[in-house]
Amino acid sequence: MIGTSLIGSLDTGLRGAAIALFLLIAVAVLRRGGGRPVAWLGAALSVGAAAYVLCSLPDHPRSPWFSPLMAICAGNVVVFWLFTRAAFDDSFRPTPWHAVWWLLLVICSRTASFGIDVAANWPLAAAARLVPVIFVLLAVVQTVTGWREDLVEGRRRLRLFILAAVVLHTAVSAAVDISIGPEHVPPAVHLLNAAALSLIAVVIAVALLQADVVGFLA
C-alpha cells in the first residue's frame, strides 16, 4: 500500500511539473515568436502536451468539463504535423483544410458521445488508430526532408529532439495500449510516462533558455 501511495504521489508531482513547464514554454514562444505561424503552432503543441499530461492520468475525470481537454489531446497530432511543416518552411501558412483535419480527429475521438461504439466497428477502430500514425509519419518525413536545409545547428538539434521524443513516446504508448489495454496499465508504467513527459519538458525549456528563442523560431 505504501509503495502504491508513493508511486501515486510521484506521478502527481511529475505531472504537475510537466504541465507547468509546457505552459511556460507556450507563453515564452508566443511572446517572442513575432506572430509567426511556427510560434502559434509551437505554443498550441505545447498546450496540447500539457493537456495530454492530464488526459493520461491513471484515473482521469469523466465529467463534461474534461471533454475539451480530451479534444485537444485527440487533435494534437495534427498540430504536431503542422508544426514540423512550419518549422522547416518559412512560407507555410495553415489553411481551413488543416482545421478540418483537426476537427475530424476530435470528432472521431468523441464517438462515444454520439452513441457510436468504435470497438464494435472494426473499420472505425482501425481508422482511429491508423490516422494519428499517418500524421506522425508525415511529420517524420517533413523533418527528414527539411532538417539538412536548416543551417542553425542548435535549432536543428532541438527540432530533431522534439521529433524523436514525440515519435518514441507515441510508439511506446501505442505499444502499451495495444499489448495490455489502456484500462490495465500498471501504476509504475504511468509513473514512467509522467517521468518521460517531465524530462521532455525540461529539455525543451532548458534549450529555449540557453538559446535565442527568436533565432530558434526565425
Short mmCIF file of C-alpha atoms in Angstrom, two decimals:
data_model
loop_
_atom_site.label_atom_id
_atom_site.label_comp_id
_atom_site.label_asym_id
_atom_site.label_seq_id
_atom_site.Cartn_x
_atom_site.Cartn_y
_atom_site.Cartn_z
CA MET A 1 0.00 0.00 0.00
CA ILE A 2 2.84 2.38 0.88
CA GLY A 3 4.55 1.67 -2.42
CA THR A 4 1.38 2.41 -4.37
CA SER A 5 0.85 5.62 -2.41
CA LEU A 6 4.43 6.75 -3.10
CA ILE A 7 4.10 5.99 -6.80
CA GLY A 8 0.88 7.99 -6.93
CA SER A 9 2.47 10.97 -5.18
CA LEU A 10 5.49 10.92 -7.50
CA ASP A 11 3.21 10.59 -10.52
CA THR A 12 1.17 13.62 -9.44
CA GLY A 13 4.26 15.71 -8.71
CA LEU A 14 5.92 14.92 -12.04
CA ARG A 15 2.74 15.65 -13.97
CA GLY A 16 2.31 18.97 -12.20
CA ALA A 17 5.87 19.96 -13.08
CA ALA A 18 5.41 18.88 -16.70
CA ILE A 19 2.19 20.87 -17.08
CA ALA A 20 3.79 23.99 -15.62
CA LEU A 21 6.80 23.71 -17.93
CA PHE A 22 4.75 23.07 -21.06
CA LEU A 23 2.55 26.09 -20.33
CA LEU A 24 5.60 28.26 -19.66
CA ILE A 25 7.12 27.11 -22.95
CA ALA A 26 3.90 28.06 -24.75
CA VAL A 27 3.89 31.55 -23.21
CA ALA A 28 7.60 32.12 -23.96
CA VAL A 29 7.22 31.04 -27.58
CA LEU A 30 4.16 33.21 -28.12
CA ARG A 31 5.71 36.29 -26.51
CA ARG A 32 8.91 36.13 -28.54
CA GLY A 33 7.67 34.43 -31.68
CA GLY A 34 6.75 37.62 -33.50
CA GLY A 35 3.38 36.25 -34.58
CA ARG A 36 4.97 33.66 -36.88
CA PRO A 37 2.87 30.57 -37.71
CA VAL A 38 5.57 28.33 -36.23
CA ALA A 39 5.27 30.25 -32.94
CA TRP A 40 1.50 29.83 -32.77
CA LEU A 41 1.74 26.17 -33.72
CA GLY A 42 4.59 25.58 -31.25
CA ALA A 43 2.55 27.15 -28.48
CA ALA A 44 -0.51 25.10 -29.45
CA LEU A 45 1.60 21.94 -29.47
CA SER A 46 2.93 22.75 -26.01
CA VAL A 47 -0.58 23.41 -24.65
CA GLY A 48 -1.68 20.13 -26.21
CA ALA A 49 1.19 18.37 -24.46
CA ALA A 50 0.04 19.87 -21.15
CA ALA A 51 -3.48 18.63 -21.87
CA TYR A 52 -2.14 15.15 -22.63
CA VAL A 53 -0.38 15.06 -19.25
CA LEU A 54 -3.83 15.36 -17.67
CA CYS A 55 -5.59 13.08 -20.16
CA SER A 56 -3.09 10.29 -19.49
CA LEU A 57 -3.78 10.28 -15.76
CA PRO A 58 -4.46 6.74 -14.47
CA ASP A 59 -7.98 7.71 -13.35
CA HIS A 60 -8.78 10.94 -15.15
CA PRO A 61 -12.20 12.51 -14.50
CA ARG A 62 -15.13 11.52 -16.71
CA SER A 63 -17.07 14.75 -16.16
CA PRO A 64 -18.14 17.01 -19.08
CA TRP A 65 -15.59 19.71 -18.20
CA PHE A 66 -12.83 17.24 -19.08
CA SER A 67 -14.10 16.78 -22.65
CA PRO A 68 -12.33 19.89 -24.07
CA LEU A 69 -9.01 18.54 -22.80
CA MET A 70 -9.69 15.19 -24.46
CA ALA A 71 -10.49 17.03 -27.69
CA ILE A 72 -7.20 18.95 -27.55
CA CYS A 73 -5.32 15.68 -26.96
CA ALA A 74 -7.03 13.99 -29.92
CA GLY A 75 -6.22 16.80 -32.36
CA ASN A 76 -2.71 17.47 -31.14
CA VAL A 77 -1.14 15.05 -33.62
CA VAL A 78 -2.37 17.34 -36.44
CA VAL A 79 -0.83 20.32 -34.65
CA PHE A 80 2.44 18.37 -34.40
CA TRP A 81 2.42 17.72 -38.15
CA LEU A 82 1.68 21.39 -38.91
CA PHE A 83 4.42 22.49 -36.51
CA THR A 84 7.02 20.40 -38.35
CA ARG A 85 5.86 21.91 -41.65
CA ALA A 86 6.08 25.48 -40.36
CA ALA A 87 9.43 24.82 -38.66
CA PHE A 88 11.14 23.96 -41.93
CA ASP A 89 9.15 26.03 -44.43
CA ASP A 90 9.01 29.79 -43.84
CA SER A 91 6.32 30.18 -46.50
CA PHE A 92 3.95 27.69 -44.88
CA ARG A 93 0.60 29.04 -43.69
CA PRO A 94 -2.17 26.96 -42.09
CA THR A 95 -5.40 26.78 -44.10
CA PRO A 96 -9.02 25.98 -43.20
CA TRP A 97 -8.46 22.45 -44.56
CA HIS A 98 -5.92 21.85 -41.81
CA ALA A 99 -8.55 22.85 -39.27
CA VAL A 100 -10.91 20.33 -40.87
CA TRP A 101 -8.40 17.52 -40.27
CA TRP A 102 -8.05 18.59 -36.65
CA LEU A 103 -11.83 18.65 -36.24
CA LEU A 104 -12.25 15.20 -37.80
CA LEU A 105 -9.82 13.67 -35.33
CA VAL A 106 -11.61 15.37 -32.45
CA ILE A 107 -14.99 14.08 -33.64
CA CYS A 108 -13.64 10.55 -34.09
CA SER A 109 -12.27 10.61 -30.55
CA ARG A 110 -15.65 11.60 -29.14
CA THR A 111 -17.74 8.99 -30.99
CA ALA A 112 -18.94 7.56 -27.68
CA SER A 113 -20.69 10.87 -27.03
CA PHE A 114 -22.77 10.25 -30.16
CA GLY A 115 -23.68 6.70 -29.16
CA ILE A 116 -21.21 5.08 -31.58
CA ASP A 117 -19.24 2.11 -30.28
CA VAL A 118 -15.92 2.24 -32.13
CA ALA A 119 -14.74 -1.06 -30.65
CA ALA A 120 -17.71 -2.85 -32.24
CA ASN A 121 -16.99 -1.36 -35.67
CA TRP A 122 -13.61 -2.56 -36.88
CA PRO A 123 -13.25 -0.07 -39.79
CA LEU A 124 -13.78 2.84 -37.40
CA ALA A 125 -11.49 1.27 -34.81
CA ALA A 126 -8.76 0.74 -37.42
CA ALA A 127 -9.13 4.30 -38.71
CA ALA A 128 -8.99 5.72 -35.18
CA ARG A 129 -5.64 4.00 -34.64
CA LEU A 130 -4.23 4.47 -38.14
CA VAL A 131 -4.92 8.15 -38.84
CA PRO A 132 -2.81 9.52 -35.95
CA VAL A 133 0.06 7.25 -37.03
CA ILE A 134 -0.19 8.66 -40.56
CA PHE A 135 0.16 12.22 -39.26
CA VAL A 136 3.17 11.24 -37.16
CA LEU A 137 4.76 9.65 -40.25
CA LEU A 138 4.05 12.81 -42.25
CA ALA A 139 5.80 14.82 -39.54
CA VAL A 140 8.79 12.47 -39.73
CA VAL A 141 9.01 12.87 -43.50
CA GLN A 142 8.72 16.66 -43.22
CA THR A 143 11.51 16.80 -40.63
CA VAL A 144 13.85 14.49 -42.52
CA THR A 145 13.44 16.41 -45.78
CA GLY A 146 13.86 19.85 -44.19
CA TRP A 147 16.36 19.09 -41.44
CA ARG A 148 19.52 19.37 -43.55
CA GLU A 149 18.37 22.65 -45.06
CA ASP A 150 18.38 24.32 -41.64
CA LEU A 151 21.80 25.93 -41.20
CA VAL A 152 21.40 26.72 -37.47
CA GLU A 153 22.91 23.72 -35.69
CA GLY A 154 21.31 24.33 -32.28
CA ARG A 155 17.89 24.73 -33.83
CA ARG A 156 18.35 21.57 -35.87
CA ARG A 157 19.22 19.58 -32.76
CA LEU A 158 16.26 20.89 -30.77
CA ARG A 159 13.79 20.26 -33.58
CA LEU A 160 15.21 16.78 -34.06
CA PHE A 161 14.86 16.12 -30.33
CA ILE A 162 11.21 17.25 -30.37
CA LEU A 163 10.50 14.95 -33.31
CA ALA A 164 12.32 11.96 -31.79
CA ALA A 165 10.70 12.47 -28.39
CA VAL A 166 7.17 12.67 -29.81
CA VAL A 167 7.63 9.70 -32.15
CA LEU A 168 9.24 7.50 -29.49
CA HIS A 169 6.68 8.41 -26.84
CA THR A 170 3.81 7.82 -29.29
CA ALA A 171 5.21 4.43 -30.32
CA VAL A 172 5.75 3.24 -26.74
CA SER A 173 2.33 4.47 -25.59
CA ALA A 174 0.62 2.75 -28.53
CA ALA A 175 2.50 -0.48 -27.85
CA VAL A 176 1.46 -0.44 -24.19
CA ASP A 177 -2.18 0.29 -25.05
CA ILE A 178 -2.32 -2.49 -27.63
CA SER A 179 -0.50 -5.10 -25.55
CA ILE A 180 -2.21 -4.67 -22.16
CA GLY A 181 -5.03 -2.21 -22.83
CA PRO A 182 -5.31 1.41 -21.64
CA GLU A 183 -7.50 0.39 -18.69
CA HIS A 184 -4.98 -2.12 -17.32
CA VAL A 185 -1.75 -0.11 -17.31
CA PRO A 186 0.14 -0.65 -14.00
CA PRO A 187 0.80 2.41 -11.79
CA ALA A 188 4.56 2.02 -12.31
CA VAL A 189 4.11 2.42 -16.09
CA HIS A 190 2.01 5.53 -15.54
CA LEU A 191 4.85 6.86 -13.38
CA LEU A 192 7.36 6.20 -16.17
CA ASN A 193 5.08 8.03 -18.57
CA ALA A 194 4.92 11.03 -16.24
CA ALA A 195 8.71 10.99 -15.84
CA ALA A 196 9.20 10.87 -19.61
CA LEU A 197 6.85 13.80 -20.16
CA SER A 198 8.63 15.81 -17.46
CA LEU A 199 12.01 15.04 -18.99
CA ILE A 200 10.85 16.16 -22.44
CA ALA A 201 9.51 19.40 -21.00
CA VAL A 202 12.73 20.06 -19.04
CA VAL A 203 14.98 19.50 -22.06
CA ILE A 204 12.93 21.82 -24.28
CA ALA A 205 12.67 24.50 -21.57
CA VAL A 206 16.41 24.43 -20.84
CA ALA A 207 17.24 24.54 -24.56
CA LEU A 208 15.00 27.56 -25.08
CA LEU A 209 16.51 29.30 -22.06
CA GLN A 210 20.04 28.76 -23.31
CA ALA A 211 19.26 29.63 -26.91
CA ASP A 212 17.81 32.66 -28.60
CA VAL A 213 14.08 31.93 -28.86
CA VAL A 214 13.73 34.38 -31.73
CA GLY A 215 16.61 32.67 -33.55
CA PHE A 216 15.03 29.28 -32.95
CA LEU A 217 11.74 30.39 -34.48
CA ALA A 218 13.17 32.53 -37.27
#
